[in-house]
Coordinates of C-alpha atoms and ligand atoms in Angstrom, one line a residue:
M1 CA 25.8 21.9 61.8
R2 CA 28.2 23.0 64.6
R3 CA 31.3 24.6 63.3
V4 CA 34.3 23.2 65.3
S5 CA 38.0 24.0 65.3
V6 CA 40.8 22.1 67.0
F7 CA 44.0 23.8 68.0
G8 CA 46.8 21.3 68.6
A9 CA 45.0 18.7 66.5
T10 CA 48.1 16.5 66.1
G11 CA 48.6 16.2 69.9
S12 CA 47.2 13.7 72.4
V13 CA 44.1 15.9 73.3
G14 CA 43.6 17.0 69.7
E15 CA 43.6 13.4 68.4
S16 CA 41.1 12.4 71.1
T17 CA 38.9 15.3 70.2
L18 CA 38.9 14.4 66.6
D19 CA 38.1 10.8 67.4
L20 CA 34.9 12.0 69.1
I21 CA 34.1 14.5 66.3
A22 CA 34.4 11.7 63.7
R23 CA 31.7 9.8 65.5
R24 CA 29.2 12.6 65.2
D25 CA 27.3 13.8 62.2
D26 CA 26.5 17.3 63.4
C27 CA 30.0 18.8 63.2
R28 CA 31.7 20.7 60.4
V29 CA 35.5 21.1 60.9
V30 CA 36.6 24.7 60.2
A31 CA 40.3 24.8 61.2
L32 CA 42.9 22.2 62.4
T33 CA 46.3 23.3 63.6
G34 CA 49.5 21.6 64.5
G35 CA 53.2 22.2 64.9
R36 CA 55.9 20.1 63.1
N37 CA 53.9 17.0 62.5
V38 CA 52.6 18.2 59.1
V39 CA 52.1 14.7 57.7
R40 CA 49.6 13.9 60.5
L41 CA 48.0 17.3 60.2
A42 CA 47.4 16.8 56.5
E43 CA 45.9 13.3 57.1
L44 CA 43.6 14.8 59.7
A45 CA 42.6 17.7 57.6
R46 CA 41.8 15.4 54.7
A47 CA 39.9 12.9 56.8
H48 CA 37.8 15.6 58.5
R49 CA 37.4 17.8 55.3
A50 CA 38.7 20.8 57.2
E51 CA 38.4 24.2 55.6
L52 CA 41.9 25.2 56.8
A53 CA 45.0 23.5 58.1
V54 CA 47.6 25.7 59.9
T55 CA 51.1 24.8 61.0
A56 CA 52.7 26.9 63.7
H57 CA 56.0 26.9 61.9
D58 CA 56.7 29.0 58.7
D59 CA 59.4 26.5 57.6
C60 CA 56.8 23.7 57.6
L61 CA 54.4 25.5 55.1
G62 CA 55.9 23.9 52.0
D63 CA 55.5 20.4 53.3
L64 CA 52.0 21.0 54.5
R65 CA 51.0 22.6 51.1
A66 CA 52.5 19.6 49.3
A67 CA 50.7 17.1 51.6
L68 CA 47.4 18.8 51.0
A69 CA 47.7 19.5 47.3
G70 CA 44.5 18.9 45.5
S71 CA 42.5 18.3 48.7
G72 CA 40.7 21.7 48.7
V73 CA 42.0 22.4 52.2
A74 CA 43.5 25.9 52.6
V75 CA 46.9 26.0 54.3
A76 CA 48.7 28.6 56.3
A77 CA 51.7 28.9 58.7
G78 CA 53.0 30.9 61.6
A79 CA 51.8 32.3 64.9
Q80 CA 49.7 35.0 63.2
A81 CA 48.0 32.4 61.0
L82 CA 47.0 30.5 64.2
V83 CA 45.3 33.7 65.5
E84 CA 43.6 34.3 62.2
A85 CA 42.4 30.7 62.2
A86 CA 40.9 31.2 65.6
A87 CA 39.1 34.3 64.3
R88 CA 37.2 32.1 61.8
P89 CA 33.6 31.7 62.9
A90 CA 33.2 28.6 65.0
D91 CA 30.7 27.5 67.6
W92 CA 33.1 25.2 69.5
V93 CA 36.9 25.5 69.7
M94 CA 39.3 23.1 71.3
S95 CA 42.4 24.8 72.8
A96 CA 44.9 22.0 73.0
I97 CA 48.2 23.5 71.9
V98 CA 50.8 22.7 74.4
G99 CA 52.5 25.6 76.3
A100 CA 52.2 29.4 76.2
A101 CA 51.9 29.2 72.4
G102 CA 48.2 28.3 73.1
L103 CA 47.4 31.7 74.7
A104 CA 46.9 34.0 71.7
P105 CA 44.7 31.6 69.6
G106 CA 42.5 30.9 72.7
F107 CA 42.0 34.6 73.2
A108 CA 41.2 35.1 69.6
A109 CA 38.7 32.3 69.6
L110 CA 36.8 33.9 72.5
A111 CA 35.8 36.8 70.3
Q112 CA 33.4 34.4 68.5
G113 CA 31.3 34.2 71.6
G114 CA 31.0 30.4 71.4
V115 CA 32.5 27.7 73.5
L116 CA 36.2 27.5 74.2
A117 CA 37.0 24.0 75.5
L118 CA 40.2 24.7 77.4
A119 CA 42.8 21.9 77.7
N120 CA 45.7 24.4 77.4
K121 CA 46.1 25.0 81.2
E122 CA 48.8 27.6 80.5
S123 CA 46.0 30.0 79.4
L124 CA 44.5 30.3 82.9
V125 CA 47.8 30.0 84.8
C126 CA 49.4 32.8 82.8
A127 CA 46.4 35.1 82.1
G128 CA 43.4 33.9 84.1
A129 CA 41.9 37.2 84.8
L130 CA 42.3 38.5 81.3
L131 CA 41.0 35.4 79.7
K132 CA 37.8 35.4 81.9
A133 CA 37.3 39.1 81.2
E134 CA 37.6 38.5 77.4
A135 CA 35.1 35.7 77.7
A136 CA 32.7 37.9 79.6
R137 CA 33.1 40.7 77.1
H138 CA 32.1 38.5 74.2
G139 CA 29.5 36.3 76.0
A140 CA 31.8 33.3 75.4
T141 CA 31.8 30.2 77.6
I142 CA 35.0 28.6 78.8
L143 CA 34.7 24.9 79.6
P144 CA 37.4 22.9 81.4
V145 CA 38.9 20.0 79.7
D146 CA 41.6 19.0 82.2
S147 CA 40.0 15.9 83.7
E148 CA 40.3 17.1 87.3
H149 CA 38.7 20.5 86.4
S150 CA 36.0 18.8 84.3
A151 CA 35.3 16.6 87.4
V152 CA 35.0 19.6 89.7
F153 CA 32.8 21.4 87.1
Q154 CA 30.5 18.4 87.0
A155 CA 30.4 18.1 90.8
L156 CA 29.5 21.8 91.1
T157 CA 26.6 21.7 88.7
G158 CA 23.6 23.0 90.5
E159 CA 25.6 23.9 93.6
D160 CA 26.4 27.2 95.2
I161 CA 30.2 27.9 95.0
A162 CA 29.9 29.7 98.4
A163 CA 29.1 26.4 100.0
V164 CA 32.4 24.8 98.9
E165 CA 34.8 24.1 101.8
T166 CA 37.4 22.1 100.1
L167 CA 38.5 21.1 96.6
T168 CA 40.7 18.1 96.2
L169 CA 42.5 17.4 93.0
T170 CA 43.9 13.9 92.7
A171 CA 47.3 13.0 91.2
S172 CA 48.7 9.6 90.1
G173 CA 52.1 10.6 91.4
G174 CA 53.6 10.1 87.9
G175 CA 56.1 7.6 86.5
L176 CA 58.7 8.1 89.3
R177 CA 56.2 7.8 92.2
D178 CA 57.8 4.6 93.6
W179 CA 61.4 5.4 92.9
P180 CA 63.7 5.8 96.0
L181 CA 64.2 9.5 96.7
D182 CA 67.9 9.4 96.2
R183 CA 67.5 8.0 92.6
L184 CA 65.3 10.9 91.5
A185 CA 68.1 13.2 90.6
R186 CA 69.3 10.7 88.1
A187 CA 66.0 10.2 86.3
T188 CA 66.2 10.6 82.5
P189 CA 63.5 12.1 80.3
A190 CA 62.6 8.6 79.2
D191 CA 62.1 7.5 82.8
A192 CA 60.0 10.5 83.6
G193 CA 58.1 10.2 80.3
Q194 CA 56.3 7.0 81.4
H195 CA 52.9 7.5 82.9
P196 CA 51.3 4.7 85.0
N197 CA 47.7 5.4 83.9
W198 CA 47.3 8.2 81.4
D199 CA 48.4 8.2 77.8
M200 CA 49.5 11.9 77.2
G201 CA 52.0 14.0 75.4
Q202 CA 55.7 13.9 76.5
R203 CA 55.8 17.3 78.1
I204 CA 52.7 16.8 80.3
T205 CA 53.8 13.3 81.2
I206 CA 57.2 14.6 82.5
D207 CA 55.3 17.4 84.3
S208 CA 53.2 14.7 86.0
A209 CA 56.3 12.9 87.3
S210 CA 57.6 16.2 88.8
M211 CA 54.1 17.3 89.7
F212 CA 54.6 20.6 87.9
N213 CA 51.5 19.5 86.1
K214 CA 49.5 19.3 89.4
A215 CA 50.9 22.7 90.5
M216 CA 49.6 24.1 87.2
E217 CA 46.2 22.5 87.8
V218 CA 46.0 23.9 91.4
I219 CA 46.5 27.4 90.0
E220 CA 44.1 26.6 87.1
A221 CA 41.5 25.5 89.7
R222 CA 41.9 28.7 91.7
E223 CA 41.4 30.7 88.5
F224 CA 38.5 28.7 87.1
F225 CA 36.4 28.3 90.2
G226 CA 37.5 31.2 92.3
I227 CA 38.3 29.0 95.2
A228 CA 40.7 30.3 97.9
P229 CA 44.1 28.7 97.7
E230 CA 43.9 27.3 101.3
R231 CA 40.8 25.4 100.4
I232 CA 42.6 23.5 97.6
E233 CA 44.5 20.3 98.3
V234 CA 46.1 17.5 96.3
L235 CA 46.1 13.8 97.1
I236 CA 48.0 11.1 95.5
H237 CA 45.6 8.5 94.2
P238 CA 47.5 5.8 92.3
Q239 CA 44.5 4.3 90.5
S240 CA 43.5 7.6 88.8
L241 CA 39.8 6.6 89.0
V242 CA 38.7 9.5 91.3
H243 CA 39.5 12.7 89.5
A244 CA 38.4 15.3 92.0
L245 CA 36.4 15.7 95.2
V246 CA 34.4 18.7 96.3
G247 CA 33.6 19.1 100.0
F248 CA 30.6 21.2 101.0
S249 CA 29.8 23.2 104.2
D250 CA 27.3 20.5 105.3
G251 CA 30.0 17.8 105.3
A252 CA 29.0 16.2 102.0
V253 CA 31.7 15.3 99.6
M254 CA 30.9 14.9 95.9
A255 CA 33.5 12.8 94.0
H256 CA 33.8 12.3 90.3
L257 CA 34.9 8.9 89.1
G258 CA 35.7 7.4 85.7
A259 CA 38.2 5.5 83.7
P260 CA 41.4 7.5 82.9
D261 CA 40.4 8.5 79.4
M262 CA 40.6 12.1 78.2
R263 CA 37.7 11.5 75.9
H264 CA 35.4 11.7 78.9
A265 CA 36.3 15.3 79.8
I266 CA 36.5 16.3 76.1
G267 CA 33.2 14.6 75.3
Y268 CA 31.6 16.3 78.3
A269 CA 32.7 19.7 76.9
L270 CA 31.5 18.7 73.4
N271 CA 28.1 17.6 74.6
W272 CA 27.6 20.3 77.3
P273 CA 25.2 21.1 78.8
A274 CA 23.7 17.7 77.8
R275 CA 25.2 14.3 78.4
A276 CA 25.5 11.9 75.6
P277 CA 27.0 8.4 75.2
L278 CA 30.8 8.3 75.0
P279 CA 33.1 5.5 73.8
V280 CA 35.0 5.3 77.1
A281 CA 35.5 2.2 79.4
R282 CA 32.9 1.9 82.1
L283 CA 34.1 2.0 85.7
D284 CA 34.2 -1.4 87.4
L285 CA 34.7 -0.8 91.1
V286 CA 34.8 -4.5 91.9
Q287 CA 37.6 -5.0 89.4
A288 CA 39.4 -1.9 90.7
G289 CA 39.1 -3.5 94.2
R290 CA 40.5 -0.5 96.1
L291 CA 40.9 3.2 96.0
D292 CA 44.0 4.5 97.8
F293 CA 44.8 8.1 98.8
H294 CA 47.8 9.7 100.5
A295 CA 49.3 13.1 100.9
P296 CA 52.2 14.0 98.5
D297 CA 55.6 14.1 100.1
P298 CA 57.0 17.6 99.6
A299 CA 60.6 16.2 99.4
R300 CA 59.6 14.1 96.4
Y301 CA 57.5 16.8 94.8
P302 CA 59.0 20.2 95.6
A303 CA 57.3 21.7 92.5
L304 CA 53.9 21.3 93.9
G305 CA 54.3 23.7 96.8
L306 CA 55.4 26.4 94.4
A307 CA 51.7 26.7 93.3
W308 CA 50.8 28.2 96.6
D309 CA 53.7 30.7 96.4
V310 CA 52.4 31.7 92.9
M311 CA 48.8 32.1 94.1
A312 CA 49.9 34.2 97.1
A313 CA 51.9 36.5 94.8
G314 CA 49.1 36.7 92.1
G315 CA 49.7 39.2 89.3
C316 CA 52.3 38.0 86.8
A317 CA 53.6 35.2 89.0
G318 CA 51.7 32.5 87.0
A319 CA 53.2 33.7 83.8
V320 CA 56.7 33.6 85.3
F321 CA 56.1 30.2 86.8
N322 CA 54.9 28.7 83.6
A323 CA 57.7 30.2 81.4
A324 CA 60.3 29.1 83.9
K325 CA 58.8 25.6 84.1
E326 CA 58.8 25.3 80.2
A327 CA 62.4 26.5 80.1
A328 CA 63.4 24.0 82.8
L329 CA 61.6 21.2 81.0
D330 CA 63.4 22.1 77.7
A331 CA 66.7 22.0 79.6
F332 CA 65.8 18.6 81.2
I333 CA 64.6 17.1 77.9
A334 CA 67.9 18.3 76.3
G335 CA 69.9 16.5 79.0
R336 CA 71.3 19.8 80.2
I337 CA 69.9 19.7 83.8
G338 CA 68.8 17.0 86.0
F339 CA 65.2 16.0 87.0
A340 CA 65.5 17.5 90.5
D341 CA 67.1 20.7 89.2
M342 CA 63.8 21.7 87.5
A343 CA 62.0 22.7 90.7
R344 CA 65.0 24.6 92.1
L345 CA 65.4 26.4 88.8
V346 CA 61.7 27.5 88.7
E347 CA 61.8 28.6 92.4
R348 CA 65.0 30.6 91.7
T349 CA 63.5 32.2 88.6
L350 CA 60.5 33.4 90.7
E351 CA 62.8 34.8 93.3
V352 CA 65.1 36.6 90.9
T353 CA 62.1 38.0 88.9
A354 CA 60.4 39.2 92.2
Q355 CA 63.7 41.0 93.2
E356 CA 64.0 42.8 89.9
T357 CA 60.3 43.5 89.0
D358 CA 56.9 43.8 90.6
I359 CA 55.8 40.3 90.1
T360 CA 52.5 41.0 91.9
R361 CA 51.3 43.6 89.2
D362 CA 48.2 42.5 87.3
P363 CA 49.1 42.3 83.5
A364 CA 47.0 44.8 81.6
S365 CA 47.0 42.9 78.3
L366 CA 47.9 39.6 76.6
A367 CA 51.0 41.4 75.2
E368 CA 52.2 42.2 78.7
V369 CA 51.7 38.5 79.7
L370 CA 53.8 37.4 76.6
E371 CA 56.5 40.0 77.5
T372 CA 56.6 38.6 81.0
D373 CA 56.8 35.1 79.5
T374 CA 59.8 36.0 77.3
D375 CA 61.6 37.7 80.2
A376 CA 61.1 34.8 82.6
R377 CA 62.1 32.3 79.9
R378 CA 65.3 34.3 79.4
R379 CA 66.1 34.3 83.1
A380 CA 65.3 30.6 83.5
T381 CA 67.4 29.7 80.5
A382 CA 70.4 31.7 81.9
L383 CA 70.0 29.9 85.2
A384 CA 69.8 26.5 83.4
D385 CA 73.0 27.4 81.5
G386 CA 74.7 28.1 84.8
L387 CA 73.6 24.8 86.2
A388 CA 74.7 22.9 83.1
R389 CA 78.1 24.6 83.2
S390 CA 78.5 23.8 86.9
G391 CA 77.8 20.1 85.9
A392 CA 74.8 19.9 88.2
A393 CA 72.9 17.8 85.7
Ligands
NDP23 P1 50.9 17.1 72.8 O1 52.3 17.4 73.0 O2 50.5 15.7 72.6 O3 50.3 18.0 71.6 C1 50.6 19.4 71.5 C2 50.0 20.0 70.3 O4 50.4 21.4 70.2 C3 50.4 19.3 69.0 O5 49.4 19.5 68.1 C4 51.6 20.1 68.6 O6 51.9 20.0 67.2 C5 51.1 21.5 69.0 N1 52.2 22.4 69.2 C6 53.4 22.2 69.8 N2 54.2 23.3 69.8 C7 53.4 24.3 69.2 C8 53.6 25.7 69.0 N3 54.8 26.3 69.4 N4 52.7 26.4 68.4 C9 51.5 25.8 68.0 N5 51.2 24.5 68.2 C10 52.2 23.7 68.8 O7 50.2 17.8 74.1 P2 48.9 17.3 74.8 O8 47.8 17.0 73.9 O9 49.2 16.3 75.8 O10 48.5 18.6 75.7 C11 47.9 19.8 75.1 C12 47.5 20.7 76.2 O11 46.5 20.1 76.9 C13 48.6 21.1 77.2 O12 48.5 22.4 77.6 C14 48.4 20.1 78.3 O13 48.8 20.6 79.5 C15 46.8 20.0 78.3 N6 46.3 18.8 78.8 C16 46.6 17.6 78.3 C17 46.1 16.4 78.8 C18 46.4 15.1 78.2 O14 45.8 14.1 78.6 N7 47.3 15.0 77.2 C19 45.1 16.4 79.9 C20 44.8 17.8 80.3 C21 45.3 18.9 79.8 P3 53.0 18.9 66.6 O15 52.8 17.7 67.4 O16 52.5 18.8 65.2 O17 54.3 19.6 66.7

């Protein structure tokens, strides 16, 4: 039996992961974790006969304990309990907590030397070098779960990375893709929280509309595949059927196509290195009719270009970028700043941090990454407060 744990079990990726696990008879669930949705966490823990259920929040422990009374599932709460859950022996661990909170459990899971299926893109953006070093130290394997990165990973199987000329990540353009530019500033979280093709959590859906998500993915691709930033490009592809393209030095281009269903990328990571049948819709190109591509407009998606600034700076810039992006998103969701303010706020946080600290220094430890995160979040929140006070929202 494969021992599996799912971090962020109550989220969009977590639920899809458990849907696939439920269809197999070779998995034993060790730990499931969630945040505030303890009712769902308890349901999942019972259904999958998990050994342990952990909520990230201490104040949710009582509810989780009550919901799992008599089930035989052990319960725990808090950030340290998440790390301890990740230290439980497991062969395959899904890292699908949203945000920087996913970093520490992911690091802890690598010490098992098994497979870390990485949906939490913040891990590579904030601490790519450290994460890869930790995996190498323990002989662990990190597999990409972001659909674009899984697509690139599959296109690169059996290929020499040195022969890669270009790496193209596709983007749907998000829920505001067709809005007139002058209306964008007035977009609400509900407007930006609609995705044309993918069914995802609220935060990543809004990040898709701003393309902060794609900026994160560009940095993630650089970290995962070691591709030079100038070789990475993004194309808007409204149908979301081509997930990524890899161009080689002989002019060949390998594209990965499939229906927009995260269970493909998750299932690939679950079955890797084999392929096995998955319950995803099959691609019907005749029905699709056409595949469109165009370059993103920098005026519509100012967040995307920041990815190249972050990659040029290196060091701690990824952690600053992510923390500022999360703080900006919090402020937008709370109605304190406008949609278009988010990119300006993150850019300004990067500038201010670079003026006051050496943003290019390589973090020596996860603790240093988390300190950088806290510091950048504080700066970004102060800037958001200023914007909110000035009535820019
Ligand atoms: P969701 O918002 O749907 O789920 C997030 C999960 O993290 C939930 O289980 C949530 O618990 C938990 N969580 C929230 N806050 C905390 C915290 N502070 N500490 C511990 N756990 C917490 O997110 P998604 O599933 O959409 O995304 C998860 C990750 O995967 C993100 O990094 C995202 O960028 C990435 N990703 C997502 C894709 C998608 O299709 N959704 C595609 C590719 C990557 P609760 O709900 O109980 O509060």
